[in-house]
Amino acid sequence: MRDNPVFSPGPGFYGRYRETEYVYARATSTVRDEPNIVLMGSRWVGKTELLLKVHEMLFRAQSAVAPVYYRFKGYGDALDLAEDFIKELIKQVVAFSRRDAGIGRMESSLDRLERLIMDGHSPDVGWLVKRYREARKSGDRVAALRNAMMAPHHLTNHTGLRVYLLLDDIHLAGSVRLYPDGPSVTGELVGALNSGAVSFAASAPPRRLPPGWTTDGRVEALTLGGLDRETSLSMMGELMRGYGLGFDTEVLEFAAVKLGRVPMYMKNLVWAARKSSQGLEDLKDFAGLYAREVTTGGLAFVFSSALTLGTTTELRVARFVARAGSSSIEEIEEAVLPGGGGLAAALDGLSRNGLVASNLGSVTWTGDGPTADFVEYLYRTRIEGATTEEAVSAIVDECLREGYRTRDDSTGASFTDQVLRALRAFDGQEVPEELLRGEYAPAGAGAAGPRPDASRTLELPELTGCFDSRRFERGEAGPPVFIARGFRKGRYDSSGEVVWLVMVKDSASPVNAGDVDNFTRRALSLARNLGSPGVVRVMTSRSGFTGEAMKKAEGLFAVDREGVTALEGILSAPAGPAPGHPAPGPGQEYEVVLPSSERAELVAARAAEEIASAMGFSEDAMGEIKAALVEACINAFEHGGLTGSRVRVKFVSRKGTLEIRVRNPGARFAGKTTTSASGGVSGELPRKRGWGIELMKSLMDDVRFERLGEGTETVLVKHLDGKEDTRDE
Amino acid sequence: MSNGANYRESEDCVVVYADNYINDIEGEKLEDMCDALLKKGYRKLVVDFSETDIINSIGVSILIGVIEKIKEKDCALSFSGLKKVNHNIFDVIGITRHVSVYPTEDEALGAQGAAPGPASPSPGTTVKA
C-alpha cells in the first residue's frame, strides 16, 4: 500500500501544532452540527501549509473521513469551476479509498476518471460525473455548480464515506461569474457551504470572505498570525544550521520579528542567505540580506507576482498609508493627490491586493512589513527616481535603526547608555548634519515642515574624554549633561580643541521649553568654566521635543532617539577615511600644542598612538613611542621656563618613519645622559633621577637634540621596520 | 587607606594595583599606599601593573624609593603584569635586578606565599640579585 499523502505541506513545516490538531479533530469529529472553520490570515502566513498538513494527517492517520484539498483559482466561468471541483473530488476520494496518492496527483479528464472508477475497487462515484454532464449539457450553470458543491454531501449519503473539504483561497471564487456579465458564483457557493450538509475548513485573507458569508455560529473563524517566538527561532536556526551558516540568536530573533514570523518569508531569507553563503551573525548581515530580498530578490519576485500596483496613484497611496499605518481619506488626498482624483479607484485596487482596508473614512494598512518595504522600494525607484542602490541603502539604514532600537529595548539599555555609547565612538567621522537637527526622519518620510539640507555634513571630534558635568556644576537641577572633549580631526593644538556639551533627557516626556532654558543657561556656565574655544551644544531626548522647545532651540543641536540610533549605526560602520579627511598616512604632518597642565603629555601620547597606529606600528612599538614622547614632553616642560608656556609637538610621518619633534621655547639643554649605566656598584639601587634621555634613546631608533634660536627641539625617530623589530629578538 | 590607590589582601601578602599612568602624583600615591601597608605589618607586597600603560621617569624614581624602603625593612616586593615597554624600561634602569617580576598577580602571590624573599622565576622573568 502506498500511503504517501496526495499533497504535502513540504519540508520544513514548523509549529502550528495547536491549529492543525484543532482542525484535524473537527474533521474527524462525529458530533453533528459542529461549526465549520475558516482560517483567516494575511497572504503567505502559512494557511495553505496548514491545510495541507491537515490533509496529510487525515490521509495517513485514519480511514473514516476522506480529505479533499481544493484550491480556488482563476476560471472561465461557473462550469469550469464545477468541473474542476468534481474532478478533484473524485480523484482524491478514489486516492484515499485505494491509499494511492498517485491518483490524487494525476492530471485527468472526466472521461479518464470515469474509466478509472469503473474498475470495481473504487467507491461508486460514477453518478456524480453523469449528473454533472447532464447539467452541463442542458446549459444549466446553476445546477452544474450546485451539483458540484453539494457532491461531497451526496457522496456521503450514497457511499457512507464522509468527506472533509479543505478549501484554500476561497475568496478567489468571488471573481468567477455564473455566466458572462452575470452575478458571481459566490451566492451559490455560500449557499451550499452554509447548508450544513458539507464539512470543511476554508482559508481566506482577513476581510476577504465571499460576500454574504459571515462567521456566525455555522462557521468559526480561526485567525492565523506569524509563528510564535520559539518556533520561529527554532525554524530559522535549524535551517541555518542545516546549510552550515553561522548566526547570532539575537539577530535571528530580530529577523523573525522583522519578517512578521511569517514562515514563507523566513524560509526565503534563509535560502537567500544560503545562496550568497551569508551568515546572520550581526545586524548588518541581516539588514543587507533583507533589503536585497525585498527589493530585487526572491521576496520581491513574490510580491511583484502577487501584487498589482497598476497606477502611480495606487503606489503613492500605498506608500503613504504604509508609512502612516492609518490615515483619513482627507489626509491622503491632501498629501498624495492635491487637486487630483482617482483616490476611490486606487483604494479599491489596493484593497483587492489586500494592502489596505477602508472603513468610515479611515484607511488602514493591512499589508505586512516586508510588503511595505517593497512598496517603499517601488516608490523610491519609480516615483522619486532613486537608483536601486539608493533605495536598497535606505532600507538597510531603516532596518539597522530598528534593529539597534530593538536590541536596546531588549537588553534594557537606557537611552543615556545609548547616547554615551554614540559619544564614545566619536573619532573624527563626518555625519549628515540633519541627524542632529530636530526629530530625525529618514529621507523621504514626509515629515512636516522644512527639512534641513541633507547634503551638509558635520565633523565629529576625535574624542579624548567623556564625563558628566556634576563636578563642574554642583546643585544644578535638570537633565544630566555630559562633557565630551576632543580635537577637530588632525588638529591637535589649542585651536583644534572642542567640547561637546550633551544634555540627555531619558524620560517618557519630551524636552520642553523649560528644559531648553535650563540647558542653555548651564551650557553657558560650563563653557565658561571649561575655557574651550569651541563648544557644541546638543540636546538629546528619548521622547522627542515639543514644538515650543524646537522654537527655542536656536543654535542648539537636537537629537531624538531615532537620530541617536541612526548616529550609532553610522559610527559603527566599518571605518574608512572620510571624504576630504584621509587617515593619517605617509607624508603627513600634524601638530599638537600642549598647555602647561597636569597630564598634558598624555594628549601628545594619544595623538602619537593614533598616528602610529594608522602607519601600522605594532602595539609594542606604539608603547615605546608613547613612553619616549612622554619623557620628551616632561623634559620640554621642565626646561620651558615660565609657568604657562606651551610645548609644541609636531608629528611627521613619511615612508615608514615617524618623526616627532618636541619643541620647548625656554632654556636650552644639552641632551646628555647623566651616566651610561644604572647604579654604579653591583647590588646598589639605581639612581633616582636623570633617566629621561636614556629612556628615550633606549625606546626610539634615533633621538637627537637640535638647538633653536630659543630653546631646544627633541627629535624622536621610529622606523616601521628595522630596529624595533630586531631589538626584540 | 584612603589615598585612592587600590589594593587587595591575600593571607599575609598584599597586592597594590597601580594606575594607568605612573607619574609624580600617581607614583606618590603608590608610595604612600606601600608605606601605610608596611606600617600595618605586611611584609610581602606585590605591585600589579596590569592596568599601567605608561610609567614616566619621575614615576620610576619614586618606585626606586619604594624599593629602597622595602629593602631597608627587609620585606619582600615583587611586580606583576608589566607590559613589555614598562618591562624594558625597568630593565634599562636596572630595577629588574632588584625586584622579582611575574607575568601575573597570582604567580607573584604564589611565589610570595611559597617562600618569602627571592622566588624561582617564571619563564621570561628576572629575579633580583
Coordinates of N, CA, C and O in Angstrom, one line a residue, chain A residues 145-222:
Chain A
L145 N -23.2 23.9 -10.9 CA -22.4 24.4 -9.8 C -22.9 23.8 -8.5 O -22.2 23.4 -7.6
R146 N -24.3 23.8 -8.3 CA -24.9 23.3 -7.1 C -24.5 21.8 -7.0 O -24.2 21.3 -5.9
N147 N -24.7 21.1 -8.1 CA -24.3 19.7 -8.0 C -22.9 19.4 -7.6 O -22.6 18.5 -6.8
A148 N -22.0 20.3 -8.1 CA -20.6 20.1 -7.7 C -20.4 20.4 -6.3 O -19.7 19.6 -5.5
M149 N -20.9 21.5 -5.8 CA -20.7 21.9 -4.4 C -21.3 21.0 -3.4 O -20.8 20.8 -2.3
M150 N -22.5 20.4 -3.8 CA -23.2 19.5 -2.9 C -22.7 18.1 -3.1 O -23.2 17.1 -2.4
A151 N -21.8 17.8 -4.0 CA -21.4 16.5 -4.3 C -20.8 15.7 -3.1 O -21.1 14.6 -2.9
P152 N -20.0 16.4 -2.3 CA -19.5 15.7 -1.1 C -20.6 15.1 -0.2 O -20.6 14.0 0.3
H153 N -21.7 16.0 0.0 CA -22.8 15.6 0.8 C -23.5 14.4 0.2 O -23.8 13.4 0.9
H154 N -23.8 14.5 -1.2 CA -24.4 13.3 -1.8 C -23.6 12.1 -1.8 O -24.1 11.0 -1.7
L155 N -22.3 12.3 -1.9 CA -21.4 11.2 -2.0 C -21.4 10.4 -0.6 O -21.4 9.2 -0.5
T156 N -21.4 11.2 0.5 CA -21.5 10.6 1.8 C -22.8 9.8 2.0 O -22.8 8.7 2.4
N157 N -23.9 10.4 1.5 CA -25.2 9.7 1.6 C -25.2 8.4 0.8 O -25.8 7.4 1.2
H158 N -24.5 8.5 -0.4 CA -24.6 7.4 -1.3 C -23.6 6.2 -0.9 O -24.0 5.1 -1.0
T159 N -22.4 6.6 -0.4 CA -21.4 5.6 -0.1 C -21.2 5.4 1.4 O -20.5 4.4 1.7
G160 N -21.6 6.3 2.2 CA -21.3 6.2 3.6 C -19.9 6.7 4.0 O -19.6 6.8 5.2
L161 N -19.1 7.1 3.0 CA -17.8 7.7 3.3 C -17.9 9.2 3.5 O -18.4 9.9 2.6
R162 N -17.5 9.6 4.7 CA -17.5 11.1 4.9 C -16.4 11.8 4.2 O -15.3 11.2 4.0
V163 N -16.7 13.0 3.8 CA -15.7 13.8 3.1 C -15.5 15.1 3.8 O -16.4 15.7 4.3
Y164 N -14.2 15.4 4.0 CA -13.9 16.7 4.6 C -13.2 17.6 3.6 O -12.1 17.2 3.1
L165 N -13.7 18.7 3.3 CA -13.1 19.6 2.3 C -12.2 20.6 2.9 O -12.4 21.2 4.0
L166 N -11.0 20.7 2.3 CA -10.0 21.7 2.7 C -10.0 22.8 1.6 O -9.4 22.5 0.5
L167 N -10.6 23.9 1.7 CA -10.9 24.8 0.6 C -9.9 26.0 0.8 O -10.1 26.9 1.6
D168 N -8.9 26.0 -0.1 CA -7.9 27.1 0.0 C -8.2 28.3 -0.9 O -8.7 28.1 -2.0
D169 N -7.9 29.5 -0.3 CA -8.2 30.7 -1.1 C -9.6 30.8 -1.6 O -9.9 31.1 -2.8
I170 N -10.5 30.6 -0.7 CA -11.9 30.6 -1.1 C -12.4 32.0 -1.6 O -13.4 32.1 -2.4
H171 N -11.7 33.0 -1.2 CA -12.1 34.3 -1.6 C -12.0 34.5 -3.2 O -12.6 35.4 -3.8
L172 N -11.1 33.7 -3.8 CA -10.9 33.8 -5.2 C -12.2 33.4 -6.0 O -12.3 33.8 -7.2
A173 N -13.1 32.7 -5.4 CA -14.3 32.3 -6.0 C -15.1 33.6 -6.4 O -16.0 33.6 -7.3
G174 N -14.9 34.7 -5.6 CA -15.6 35.9 -5.8 C -15.5 36.5 -7.2 O -16.3 37.2 -7.7
S175 N -14.4 36.1 -7.9 CA -14.1 36.7 -9.3 C -14.7 35.8 -10.4 O -14.7 36.1 -11.6
V176 N -15.3 34.7 -10.0 CA -15.9 33.8 -11.0 C -17.4 34.1 -11.2 O -18.2 34.3 -10.3
R177 N -17.7 34.3 -12.5 CA -19.1 34.7 -12.8 C -19.9 33.4 -13.2 O -19.4 32.5 -13.8
L178 N -21.2 33.4 -12.9 CA -22.1 32.3 -13.3 C -22.1 32.2 -14.9 O -22.0 31.1 -15.4
Y179 N -22.2 33.3 -15.5 CA -22.1 33.4 -17.0 C -21.6 34.8 -17.3 O -21.6 35.7 -16.4
P180 N -21.1 35.0 -18.5 CA -20.5 36.3 -18.8 C -21.4 37.5 -18.4 O -22.6 37.5 -18.7
D181 N -20.8 38.5 -17.7 CA -21.6 39.6 -17.2 C -22.7 39.3 -16.2 O -23.5 40.1 -15.9
G182 N -22.7 38.1 -15.7 CA -23.7 37.7 -14.7 C -23.2 37.8 -13.3 O -22.1 38.4 -13.1
P183 N -24.0 37.4 -12.4 CA -23.5 37.5 -11.0 C -22.4 36.6 -10.6 O -22.1 35.6 -11.4
S184 N -21.8 36.8 -9.5 CA -20.7 36.0 -9.1 C -21.2 34.6 -8.6 O -22.4 34.5 -8.2
V185 N -20.4 33.6 -8.6 CA -20.8 32.3 -8.2 C -20.9 32.2 -6.6 O -21.3 31.2 -6.1
T186 N -20.4 33.3 -6.0 CA -20.3 33.2 -4.5 C -21.7 32.9 -3.8 O -21.7 32.3 -2.8
G187 N -22.8 33.4 -4.4 CA -24.1 33.2 -3.8 C -24.4 31.7 -3.7 O -24.7 31.2 -2.7
E188 N -24.2 31.0 -4.8 CA -24.4 29.6 -4.9 C -23.4 28.9 -4.0 O -23.8 27.9 -3.2
L189 N -22.2 29.3 -4.0 CA -21.1 28.6 -3.2 C -21.4 28.8 -1.7 O -21.4 27.8 -1.0
V190 N -21.7 30.0 -1.3 CA -22.0 30.2 0.1 C -23.3 29.5 0.5 O -23.3 28.9 1.6
G191 N -24.3 29.5 -0.3 CA -25.5 28.7 0.0 C -25.2 27.3 0.3 O -25.7 26.7 1.2
A192 N -24.3 26.7 -0.6 CA -24.0 25.2 -0.4 C -23.2 25.0 0.9 O -23.5 24.1 1.6
L193 N -22.2 25.9 1.1 CA -21.4 25.7 2.2 C -22.1 26.0 3.6 O -21.8 25.4 4.6
N194 N -23.0 26.9 3.5 CA -23.8 27.3 4.7 C -24.9 26.3 5.0 O -25.6 26.4 6.0
S195 N -25.2 25.4 4.1 CA -26.3 24.5 4.2 C -26.2 23.5 5.4 O -27.2 22.9 5.8
G196 N -25.0 23.4 5.9 CA -24.8 22.4 6.9 C -24.6 21.0 6.5 O -24.3 20.1 7.3
A197 N -24.7 20.8 5.1 CA -24.6 19.5 4.6 C -23.1 19.1 4.3 O -22.8 17.9 4.1
V198 N -22.2 20.1 4.2 CA -20.9 19.9 3.9 C -19.9 20.3 5.0 O -20.1 21.4 5.6
S199 N -18.9 19.5 5.3 CA -17.9 19.8 6.4 C -16.7 20.3 5.7 O -16.2 19.7 4.7
F200 N -16.1 21.4 6.2 CA -15.0 22.0 5.5 C -14.2 22.9 6.5 O -14.7 23.3 7.5
A201 N -12.9 23.1 6.1 CA -12.1 24.2 6.6 C -11.6 25.0 5.4 O -11.1 24.4 4.5
A202 N -11.9 26.3 5.4 CA -11.5 27.1 4.3 C -10.5 28.1 4.7 O -10.2 28.3 5.9
S203 N -9.8 28.7 3.8 CA -8.9 29.8 4.1 C -9.2 31.0 3.3 O -9.6 30.9 2.1
A204 N -8.9 32.2 3.9 CA -9.1 33.4 3.2 C -8.3 34.5 3.9 O -8.1 34.4 5.1
P205 N -7.9 35.6 3.2 CA -7.3 36.7 3.9 C -8.3 37.4 4.8 O -9.5 37.3 4.5
P206 N -7.8 38.2 5.8 CA -8.8 38.9 6.6 C -9.7 39.8 5.7 O -9.2 40.4 4.7
R207 N -10.9 39.9 6.1 CA -11.9 40.8 5.4 C -12.0 40.5 3.9 O -12.5 41.3 3.2
R208 N -11.7 39.2 3.6 CA -11.9 38.9 2.1 C -12.8 37.7 2.0 O -12.7 37.0 0.9
L209 N -13.6 37.4 2.9 CA -14.6 36.3 2.8 C -15.6 36.6 1.7 O -15.9 37.8 1.4
P210 N -16.1 35.6 1.0 CA -17.0 35.9 -0.1 C -18.2 36.7 0.5 O -18.6 36.4 1.6
P211 N -18.8 37.6 -0.3 CA -19.9 38.4 0.2 C -21.1 37.5 0.6 O -21.3 36.4 0.0
G212 N -21.7 37.8 1.7 CA -22.9 37.1 2.1 C -22.4 36.0 3.1 O -23.3 35.3 3.8
W213 N -21.2 35.8 3.3 CA -20.7 34.8 4.2 C -20.3 35.4 5.5 O -19.3 36.2 5.5
T214 N -20.9 35.1 6.6 CA -20.5 35.7 7.9 C -20.0 34.5 8.8 O -20.5 33.4 8.6
T215 N -19.1 34.9 9.6 CA -18.6 33.9 10.5 C -19.6 33.8 11.7 O -19.2 34.2 12.8
D216 N -20.8 33.3 11.5 CA -21.7 33.2 12.6 C -21.5 31.8 13.2 O -20.5 31.2 13.1
G217 N -22.6 31.3 13.8 CA -22.5 30.0 14.5 C -22.1 28.9 13.6 O -21.6 27.8 14.1
R218 N -22.4 29.0 12.3 CA -22.2 27.8 11.4 C -20.7 27.8 11.0 O -20.2 26.8 10.5
V219 N -20.0 28.9 11.0 CA -18.6 29.0 10.6 C -17.8 29.6 11.7 O -18.1 30.7 12.2
E220 N -16.8 29.0 12.1 CA -15.9 29.5 13.1 C -14.6 30.1 12.5 O -14.0 29.4 11.7
A221 N -14.3 31.3 12.9 CA -13.1 31.9 12.3 C -11.9 31.6 13.2 O -11.9 31.7 14.4
L222 N -10.8 31.1 12.5 CA -9.6 30.8 13.2 C -8.5 31.8 12.7 O -8.1 31.6 11.5

